PDB file of C-alpha atoms in Angstrom:
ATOM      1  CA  UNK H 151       0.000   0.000   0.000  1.00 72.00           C
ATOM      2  CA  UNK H 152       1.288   3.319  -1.112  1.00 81.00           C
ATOM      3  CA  UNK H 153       2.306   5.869   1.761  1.00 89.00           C
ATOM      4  CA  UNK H 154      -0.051   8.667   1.009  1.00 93.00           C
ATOM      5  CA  UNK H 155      -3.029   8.138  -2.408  1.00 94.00           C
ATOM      6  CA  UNK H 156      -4.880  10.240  -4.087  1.00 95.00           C
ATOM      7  CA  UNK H 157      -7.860   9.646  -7.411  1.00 91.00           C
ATOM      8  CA  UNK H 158      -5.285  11.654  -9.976  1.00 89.00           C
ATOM      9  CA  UNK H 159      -8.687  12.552 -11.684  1.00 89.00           C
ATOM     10  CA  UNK H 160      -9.277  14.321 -13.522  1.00 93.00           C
ATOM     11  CA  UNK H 161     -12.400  15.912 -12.258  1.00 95.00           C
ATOM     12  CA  UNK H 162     -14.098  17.742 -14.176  1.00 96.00           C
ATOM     13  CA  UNK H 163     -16.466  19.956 -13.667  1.00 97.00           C
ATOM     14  CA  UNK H 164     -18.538  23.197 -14.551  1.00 97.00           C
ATOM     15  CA  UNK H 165     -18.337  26.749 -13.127  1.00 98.00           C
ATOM     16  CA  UNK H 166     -19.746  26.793  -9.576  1.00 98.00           C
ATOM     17  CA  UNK H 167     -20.042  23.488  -8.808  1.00 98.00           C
ATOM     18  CA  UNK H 168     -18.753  21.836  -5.238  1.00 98.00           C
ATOM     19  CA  UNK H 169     -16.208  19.077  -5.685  1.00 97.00           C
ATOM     20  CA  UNK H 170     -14.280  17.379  -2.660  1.00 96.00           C
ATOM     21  CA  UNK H 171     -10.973  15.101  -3.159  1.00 94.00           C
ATOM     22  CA  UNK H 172      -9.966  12.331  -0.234  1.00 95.00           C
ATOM     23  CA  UNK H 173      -6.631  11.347   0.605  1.00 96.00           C
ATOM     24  CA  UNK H 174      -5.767   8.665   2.238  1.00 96.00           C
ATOM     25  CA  UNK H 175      -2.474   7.785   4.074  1.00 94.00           C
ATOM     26  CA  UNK H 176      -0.962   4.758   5.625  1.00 92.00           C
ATOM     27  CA  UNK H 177       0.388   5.691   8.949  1.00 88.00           C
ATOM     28  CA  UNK H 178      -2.237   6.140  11.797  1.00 87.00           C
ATOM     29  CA  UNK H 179       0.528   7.827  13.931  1.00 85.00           C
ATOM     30  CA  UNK H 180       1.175  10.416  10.997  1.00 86.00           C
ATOM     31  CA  UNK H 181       0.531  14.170  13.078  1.00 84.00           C
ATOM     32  CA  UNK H 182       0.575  16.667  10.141  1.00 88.00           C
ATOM     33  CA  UNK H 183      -1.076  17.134   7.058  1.00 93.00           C
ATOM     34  CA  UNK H 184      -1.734  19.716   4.343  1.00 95.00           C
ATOM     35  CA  UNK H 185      -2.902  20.407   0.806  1.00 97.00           C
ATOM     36  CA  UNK H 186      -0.768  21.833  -2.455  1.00 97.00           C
ATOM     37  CA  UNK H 187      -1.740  23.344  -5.310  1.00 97.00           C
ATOM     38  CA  UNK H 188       0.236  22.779  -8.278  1.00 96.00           C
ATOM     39  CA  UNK H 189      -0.175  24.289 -11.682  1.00 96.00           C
ATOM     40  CA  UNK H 190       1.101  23.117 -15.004  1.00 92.00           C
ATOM     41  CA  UNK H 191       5.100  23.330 -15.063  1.00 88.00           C
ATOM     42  CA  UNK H 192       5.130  25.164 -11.906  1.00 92.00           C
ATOM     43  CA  UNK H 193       6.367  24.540  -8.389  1.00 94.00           C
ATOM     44  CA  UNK H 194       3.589  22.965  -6.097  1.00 96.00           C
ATOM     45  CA  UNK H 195       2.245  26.501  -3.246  1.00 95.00           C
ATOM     46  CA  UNK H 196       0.715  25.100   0.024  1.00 93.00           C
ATOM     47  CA  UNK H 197      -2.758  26.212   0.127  1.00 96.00           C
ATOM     48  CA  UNK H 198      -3.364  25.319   3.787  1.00 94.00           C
ATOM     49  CA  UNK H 199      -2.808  22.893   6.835  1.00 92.00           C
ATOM     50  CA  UNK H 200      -5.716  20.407   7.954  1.00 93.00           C
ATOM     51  CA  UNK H 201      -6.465  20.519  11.312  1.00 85.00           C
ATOM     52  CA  UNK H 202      -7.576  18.045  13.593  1.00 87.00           C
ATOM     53  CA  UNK H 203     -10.918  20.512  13.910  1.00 88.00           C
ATOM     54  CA  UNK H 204     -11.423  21.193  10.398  1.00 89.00           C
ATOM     55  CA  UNK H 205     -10.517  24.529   8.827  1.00 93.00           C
ATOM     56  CA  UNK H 206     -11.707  26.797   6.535  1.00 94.00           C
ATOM     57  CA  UNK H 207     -10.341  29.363   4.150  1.00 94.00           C
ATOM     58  CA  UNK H 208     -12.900  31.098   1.490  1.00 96.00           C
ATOM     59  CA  UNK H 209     -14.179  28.440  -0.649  1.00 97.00           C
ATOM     60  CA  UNK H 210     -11.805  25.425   0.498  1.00 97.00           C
ATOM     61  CA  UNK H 211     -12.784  23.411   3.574  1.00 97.00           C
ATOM     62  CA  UNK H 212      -9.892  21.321   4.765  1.00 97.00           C
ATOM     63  CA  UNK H 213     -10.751  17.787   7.239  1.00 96.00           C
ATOM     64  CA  UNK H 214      -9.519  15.144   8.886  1.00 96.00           C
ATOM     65  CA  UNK H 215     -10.710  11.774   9.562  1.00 95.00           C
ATOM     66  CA  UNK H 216      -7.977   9.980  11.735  1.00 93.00           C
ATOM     67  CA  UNK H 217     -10.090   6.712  12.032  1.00 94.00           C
ATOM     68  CA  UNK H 218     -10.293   6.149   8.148  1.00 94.00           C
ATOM     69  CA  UNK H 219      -7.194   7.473   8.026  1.00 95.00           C
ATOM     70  CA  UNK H 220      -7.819  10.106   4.817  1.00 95.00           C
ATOM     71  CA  UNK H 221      -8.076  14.125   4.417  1.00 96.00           C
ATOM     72  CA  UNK H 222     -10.497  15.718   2.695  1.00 97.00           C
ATOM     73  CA  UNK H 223     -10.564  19.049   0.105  1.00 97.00           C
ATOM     74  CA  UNK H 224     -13.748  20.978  -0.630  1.00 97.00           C
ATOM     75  CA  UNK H 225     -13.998  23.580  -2.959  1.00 98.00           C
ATOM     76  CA  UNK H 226     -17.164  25.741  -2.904  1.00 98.00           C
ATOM     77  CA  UNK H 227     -18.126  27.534  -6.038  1.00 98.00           C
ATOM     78  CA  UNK H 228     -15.345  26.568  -7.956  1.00 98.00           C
ATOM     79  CA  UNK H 229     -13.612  28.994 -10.458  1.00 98.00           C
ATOM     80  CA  UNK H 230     -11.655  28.413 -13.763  1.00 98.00           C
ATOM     81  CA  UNK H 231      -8.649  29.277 -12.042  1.00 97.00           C
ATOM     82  CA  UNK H 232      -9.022  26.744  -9.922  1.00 98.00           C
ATOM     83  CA  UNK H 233      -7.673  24.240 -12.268  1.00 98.00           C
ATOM     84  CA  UNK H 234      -4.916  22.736 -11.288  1.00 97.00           C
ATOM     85  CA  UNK H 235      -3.275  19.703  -9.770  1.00 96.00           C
ATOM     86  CA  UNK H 236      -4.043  19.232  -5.651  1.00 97.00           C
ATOM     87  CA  UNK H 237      -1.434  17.535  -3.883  1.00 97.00           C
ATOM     88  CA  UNK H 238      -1.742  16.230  -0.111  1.00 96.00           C
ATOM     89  CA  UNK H 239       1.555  15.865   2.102  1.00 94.00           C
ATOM     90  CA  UNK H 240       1.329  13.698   5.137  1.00 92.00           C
ATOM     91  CA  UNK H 241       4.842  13.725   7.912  1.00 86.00           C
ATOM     92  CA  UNK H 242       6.314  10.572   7.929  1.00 74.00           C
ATOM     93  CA  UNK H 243       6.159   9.814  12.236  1.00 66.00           C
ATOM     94  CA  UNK H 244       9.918   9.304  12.291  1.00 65.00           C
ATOM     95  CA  UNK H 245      10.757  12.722  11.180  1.00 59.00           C
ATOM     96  CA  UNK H 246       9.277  16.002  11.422  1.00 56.00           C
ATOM     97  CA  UNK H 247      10.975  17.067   8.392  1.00 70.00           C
ATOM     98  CA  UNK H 248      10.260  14.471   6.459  1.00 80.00           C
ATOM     99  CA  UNK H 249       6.878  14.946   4.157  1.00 87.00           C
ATOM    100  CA  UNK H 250       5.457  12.432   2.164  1.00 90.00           C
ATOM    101  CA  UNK H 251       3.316  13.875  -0.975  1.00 93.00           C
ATOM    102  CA  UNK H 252       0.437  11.898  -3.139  1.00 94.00           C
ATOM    103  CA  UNK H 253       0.610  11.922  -6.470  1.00 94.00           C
ATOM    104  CA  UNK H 254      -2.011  14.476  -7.052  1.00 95.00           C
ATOM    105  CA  UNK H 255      -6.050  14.988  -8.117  1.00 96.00           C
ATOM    106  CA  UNK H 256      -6.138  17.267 -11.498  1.00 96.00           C
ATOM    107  CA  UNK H 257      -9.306  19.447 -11.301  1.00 97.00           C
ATOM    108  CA  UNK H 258     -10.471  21.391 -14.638  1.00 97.00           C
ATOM    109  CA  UNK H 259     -13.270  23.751 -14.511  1.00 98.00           C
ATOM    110  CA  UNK H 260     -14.675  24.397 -17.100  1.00 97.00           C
ATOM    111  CA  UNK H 261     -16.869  27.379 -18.413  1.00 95.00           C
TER     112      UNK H 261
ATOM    113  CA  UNK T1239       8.436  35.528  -5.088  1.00 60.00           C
ATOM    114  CA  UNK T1240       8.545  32.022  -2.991  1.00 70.00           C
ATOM    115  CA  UNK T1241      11.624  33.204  -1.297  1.00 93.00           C
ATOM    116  CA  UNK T1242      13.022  30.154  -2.517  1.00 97.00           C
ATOM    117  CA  UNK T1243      15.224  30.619  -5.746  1.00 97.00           C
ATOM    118  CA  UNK T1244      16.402  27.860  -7.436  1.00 98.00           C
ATOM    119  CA  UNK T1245      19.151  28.061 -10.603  1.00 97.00           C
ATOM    120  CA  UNK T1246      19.414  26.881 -13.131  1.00 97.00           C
ATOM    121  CA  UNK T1247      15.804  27.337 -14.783  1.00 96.00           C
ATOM    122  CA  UNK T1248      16.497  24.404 -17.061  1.00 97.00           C
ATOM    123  CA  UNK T1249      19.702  22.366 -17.364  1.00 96.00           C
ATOM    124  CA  UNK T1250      20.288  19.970 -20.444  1.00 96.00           C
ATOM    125  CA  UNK T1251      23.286  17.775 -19.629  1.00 93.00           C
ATOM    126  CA  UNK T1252      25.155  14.732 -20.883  1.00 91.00           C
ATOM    127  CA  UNK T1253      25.695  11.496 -19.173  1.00 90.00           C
ATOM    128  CA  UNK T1254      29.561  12.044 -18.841  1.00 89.00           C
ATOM    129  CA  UNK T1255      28.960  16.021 -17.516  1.00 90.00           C
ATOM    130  CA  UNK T1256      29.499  17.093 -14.166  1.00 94.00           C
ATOM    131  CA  UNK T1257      26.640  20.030 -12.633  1.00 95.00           C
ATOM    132  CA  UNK T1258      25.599  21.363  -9.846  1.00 97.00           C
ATOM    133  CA  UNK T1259      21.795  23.141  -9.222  1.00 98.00           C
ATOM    134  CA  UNK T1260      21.999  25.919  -6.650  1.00 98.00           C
ATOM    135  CA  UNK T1261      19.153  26.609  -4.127  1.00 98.00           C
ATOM    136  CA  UNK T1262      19.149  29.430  -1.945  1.00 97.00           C
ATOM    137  CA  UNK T1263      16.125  30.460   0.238  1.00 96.00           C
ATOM    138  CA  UNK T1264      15.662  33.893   1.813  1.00 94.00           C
ATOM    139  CA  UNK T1265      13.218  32.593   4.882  1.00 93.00           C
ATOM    140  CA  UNK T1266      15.123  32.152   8.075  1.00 92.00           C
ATOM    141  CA  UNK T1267      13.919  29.116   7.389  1.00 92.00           C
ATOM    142  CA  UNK T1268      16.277  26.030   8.497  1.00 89.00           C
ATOM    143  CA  UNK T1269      15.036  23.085   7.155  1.00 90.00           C
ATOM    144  CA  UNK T1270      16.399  22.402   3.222  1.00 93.00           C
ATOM    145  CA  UNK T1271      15.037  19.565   1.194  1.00 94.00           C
ATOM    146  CA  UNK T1272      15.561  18.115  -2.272  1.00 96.00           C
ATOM    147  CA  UNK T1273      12.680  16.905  -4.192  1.00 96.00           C
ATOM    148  CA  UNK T1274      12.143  15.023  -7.416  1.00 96.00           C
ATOM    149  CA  UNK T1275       9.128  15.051  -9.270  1.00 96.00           C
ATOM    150  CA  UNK T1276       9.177  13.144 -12.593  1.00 93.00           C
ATOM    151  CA  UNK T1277       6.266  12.501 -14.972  1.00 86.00           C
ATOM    152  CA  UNK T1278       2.936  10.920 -13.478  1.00 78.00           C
ATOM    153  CA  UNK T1279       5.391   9.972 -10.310  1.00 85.00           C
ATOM    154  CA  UNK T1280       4.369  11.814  -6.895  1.00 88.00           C
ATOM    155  CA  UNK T1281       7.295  14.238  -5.658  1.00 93.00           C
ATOM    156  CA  UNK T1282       9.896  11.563  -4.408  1.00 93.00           C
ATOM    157  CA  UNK T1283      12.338  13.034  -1.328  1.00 92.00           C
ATOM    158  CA  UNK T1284      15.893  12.898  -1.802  1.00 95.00           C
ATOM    159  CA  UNK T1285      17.709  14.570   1.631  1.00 93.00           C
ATOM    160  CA  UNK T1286      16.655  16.467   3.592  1.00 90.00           C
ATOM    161  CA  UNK T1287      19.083  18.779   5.478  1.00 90.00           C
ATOM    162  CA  UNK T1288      18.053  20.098   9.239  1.00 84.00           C
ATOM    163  CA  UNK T1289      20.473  22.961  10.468  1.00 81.00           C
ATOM    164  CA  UNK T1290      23.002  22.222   7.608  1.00 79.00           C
ATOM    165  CA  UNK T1291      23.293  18.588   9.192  1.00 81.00           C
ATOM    166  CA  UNK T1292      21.849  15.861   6.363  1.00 82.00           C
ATOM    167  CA  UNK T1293      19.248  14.073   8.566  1.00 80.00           C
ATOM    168  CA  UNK T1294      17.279  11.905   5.317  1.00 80.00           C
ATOM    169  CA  UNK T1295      18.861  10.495   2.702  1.00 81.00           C
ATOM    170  CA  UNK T1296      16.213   8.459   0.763  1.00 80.00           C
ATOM    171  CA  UNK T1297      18.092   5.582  -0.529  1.00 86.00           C
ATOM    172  CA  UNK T1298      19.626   8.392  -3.163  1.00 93.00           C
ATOM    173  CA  UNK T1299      21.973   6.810  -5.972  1.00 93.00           C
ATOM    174  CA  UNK T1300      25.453   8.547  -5.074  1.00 93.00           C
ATOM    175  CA  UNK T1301      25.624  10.334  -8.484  1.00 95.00           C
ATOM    176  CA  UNK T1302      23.275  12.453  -6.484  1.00 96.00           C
ATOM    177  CA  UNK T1303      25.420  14.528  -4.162  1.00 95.00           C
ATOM    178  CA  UNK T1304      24.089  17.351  -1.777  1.00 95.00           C
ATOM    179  CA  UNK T1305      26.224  20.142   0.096  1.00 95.00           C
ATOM    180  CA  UNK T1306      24.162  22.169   2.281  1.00 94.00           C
ATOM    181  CA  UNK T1307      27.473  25.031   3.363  1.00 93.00           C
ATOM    182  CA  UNK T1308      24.977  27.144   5.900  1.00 92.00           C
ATOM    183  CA  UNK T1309      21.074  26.915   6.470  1.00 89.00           C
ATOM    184  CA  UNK T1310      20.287  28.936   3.532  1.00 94.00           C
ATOM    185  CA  UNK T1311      22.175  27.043   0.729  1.00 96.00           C
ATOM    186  CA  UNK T1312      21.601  23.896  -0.504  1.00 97.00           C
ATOM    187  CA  UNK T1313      23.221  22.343  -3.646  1.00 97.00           C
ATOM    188  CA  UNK T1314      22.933  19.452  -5.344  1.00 97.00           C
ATOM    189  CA  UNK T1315      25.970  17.947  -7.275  1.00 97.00           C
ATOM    190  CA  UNK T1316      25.652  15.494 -10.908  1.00 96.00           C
ATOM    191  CA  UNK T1317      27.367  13.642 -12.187  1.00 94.00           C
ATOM    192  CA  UNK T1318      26.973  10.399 -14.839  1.00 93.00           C
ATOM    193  CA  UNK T1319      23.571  10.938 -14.721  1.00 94.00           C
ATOM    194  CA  UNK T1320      20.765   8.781 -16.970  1.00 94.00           C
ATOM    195  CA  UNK T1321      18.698   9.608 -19.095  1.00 94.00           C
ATOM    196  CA  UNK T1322      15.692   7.868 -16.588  1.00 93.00           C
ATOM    197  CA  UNK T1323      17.359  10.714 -13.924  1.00 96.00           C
ATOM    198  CA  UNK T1324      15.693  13.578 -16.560  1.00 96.00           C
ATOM    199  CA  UNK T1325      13.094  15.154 -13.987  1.00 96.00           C
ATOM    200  CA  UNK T1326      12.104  18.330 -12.470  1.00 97.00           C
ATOM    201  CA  UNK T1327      14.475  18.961  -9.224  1.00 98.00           C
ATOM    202  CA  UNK T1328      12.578  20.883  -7.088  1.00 97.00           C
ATOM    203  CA  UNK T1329      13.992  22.671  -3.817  1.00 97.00           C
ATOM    204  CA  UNK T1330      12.277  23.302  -0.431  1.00 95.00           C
ATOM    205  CA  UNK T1331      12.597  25.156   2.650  1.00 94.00           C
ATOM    206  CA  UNK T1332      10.423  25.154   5.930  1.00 90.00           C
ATOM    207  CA  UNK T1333      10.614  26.046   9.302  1.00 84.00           C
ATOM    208  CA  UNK T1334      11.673  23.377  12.617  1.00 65.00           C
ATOM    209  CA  UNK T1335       8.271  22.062  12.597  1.00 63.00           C
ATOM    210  CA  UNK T1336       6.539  21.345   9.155  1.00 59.00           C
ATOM    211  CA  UNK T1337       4.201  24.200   9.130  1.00 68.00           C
ATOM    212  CA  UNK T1338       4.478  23.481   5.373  1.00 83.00           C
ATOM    213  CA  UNK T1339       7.155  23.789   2.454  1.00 90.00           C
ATOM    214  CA  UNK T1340       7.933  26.656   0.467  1.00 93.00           C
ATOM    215  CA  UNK T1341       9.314  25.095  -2.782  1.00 96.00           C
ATOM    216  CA  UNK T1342      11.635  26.911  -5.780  1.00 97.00           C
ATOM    217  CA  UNK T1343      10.519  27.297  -8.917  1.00 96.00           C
ATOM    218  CA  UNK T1344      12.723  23.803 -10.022  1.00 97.00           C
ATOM    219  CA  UNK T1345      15.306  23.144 -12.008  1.00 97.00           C
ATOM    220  CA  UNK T1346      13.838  20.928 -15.581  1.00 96.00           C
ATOM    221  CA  UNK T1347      16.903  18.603 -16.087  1.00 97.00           C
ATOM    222  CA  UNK T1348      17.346  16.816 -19.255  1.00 96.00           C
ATOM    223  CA  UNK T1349      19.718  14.264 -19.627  1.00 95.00           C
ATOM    224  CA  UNK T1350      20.866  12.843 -23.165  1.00 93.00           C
TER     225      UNK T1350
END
């Protein structure tokens, strides 16, 4: 079983629809967590942390669910400019430093 | 700006060349990490360097050679590379605790 997985998509889907992406990792002891956005040819940009509570930022709701072991992404009201390719990074236990990324969920909106 | 500046943009070597990509960040930050990312692969860790001491090395092959000289340089050294080592070689800096990675823009190595 791979470390961290993701559905590489694509989604696709219109103008101000709602999608959500799961991501599911291996190690229950794993303590942090967080979502990338990477577009084409460019570096991945963290778009923001889960927390064990949930969080929220605009249109993107970030969760946790530590007994399925899997984060979630929701994206409210999506714009084109969301497309792009949404990466989740899990810490490996052993080392703080040490994130392990899934390969990544390509969203397109579309007009 | 990611704070993060990686050179070269793009780097077309041979498999008998010697290089070297440079990464410099500009973030207090002192936690430097090397990170491949090759076509439909996820971003694959290479070292990772804590307070200019090399604390991951992820089973590397040795004609992948890091030098971290202080906590805000980090370089990685090539040499006899393949042509299955052509990738994007992304740098990344972050703070003690992983309150997330700011990555460079990458270096897009070719090797022929």
């Amino acid at each position: 079983r791979k470390e961290v997985e993701q559905d590489p998509g694509p989604f696709n889907v219109p103008e101000g629809a709602t999608v959500a992406f799961n991501c599911t990792y291996s190690n229950s002891a794993s303590q942090s967590f967080f979502w990338y956005r990477q577009d084409c040819r460019k570096e991945p940009k963290l778009l923001m942390s889960v927390y064990s509570s949930g969080n929220e930022d605009g249109r993107f709701t970030a969760q946790l669910n530590r007994a399925s072991q899997y984060i979630s992404l929701l994206i409210r009201d999506s714009k084109l400019s969301d497309s792009a390719t949404y990466l989740c990074a899990v810490n490996m236990v052993d080392s703080s430093y040490k994130l392990i990324f899934g390969s990544g969920t390509r969203l397109l909106v579309r007009p | 700006e990611t704070g993060v500046t990686q050179t070269p943009r793009h780097l077309v070597m041979g498999m008998t060349n010697k290089k070297s990509l440079k990464c410099e960040q500009h973030l207090g930050h002192n936690a430097m990490y090397w990170y491949k990312q090759s076509a439909k692969k996820p971003l694959e860790l290479m070292f990772v360097y804590n307070f200019k001491e090399q604390t991951e090395n992820n089973s590397v092959p040795s004609r992948f050679s890091p030098e971290c000289p202080n906590s805000s340089h980090l370089f990685l050294h090539l040499h006899t590379l393949q042509p299955e080592d052509s990738a994007l070689y992304l740098c990344a800096s972050s703070q003690v605790s992983p309150s997330g990675l700011n990555f460079g823009s990458g270096t897009r190595l070719t090797v022929v």
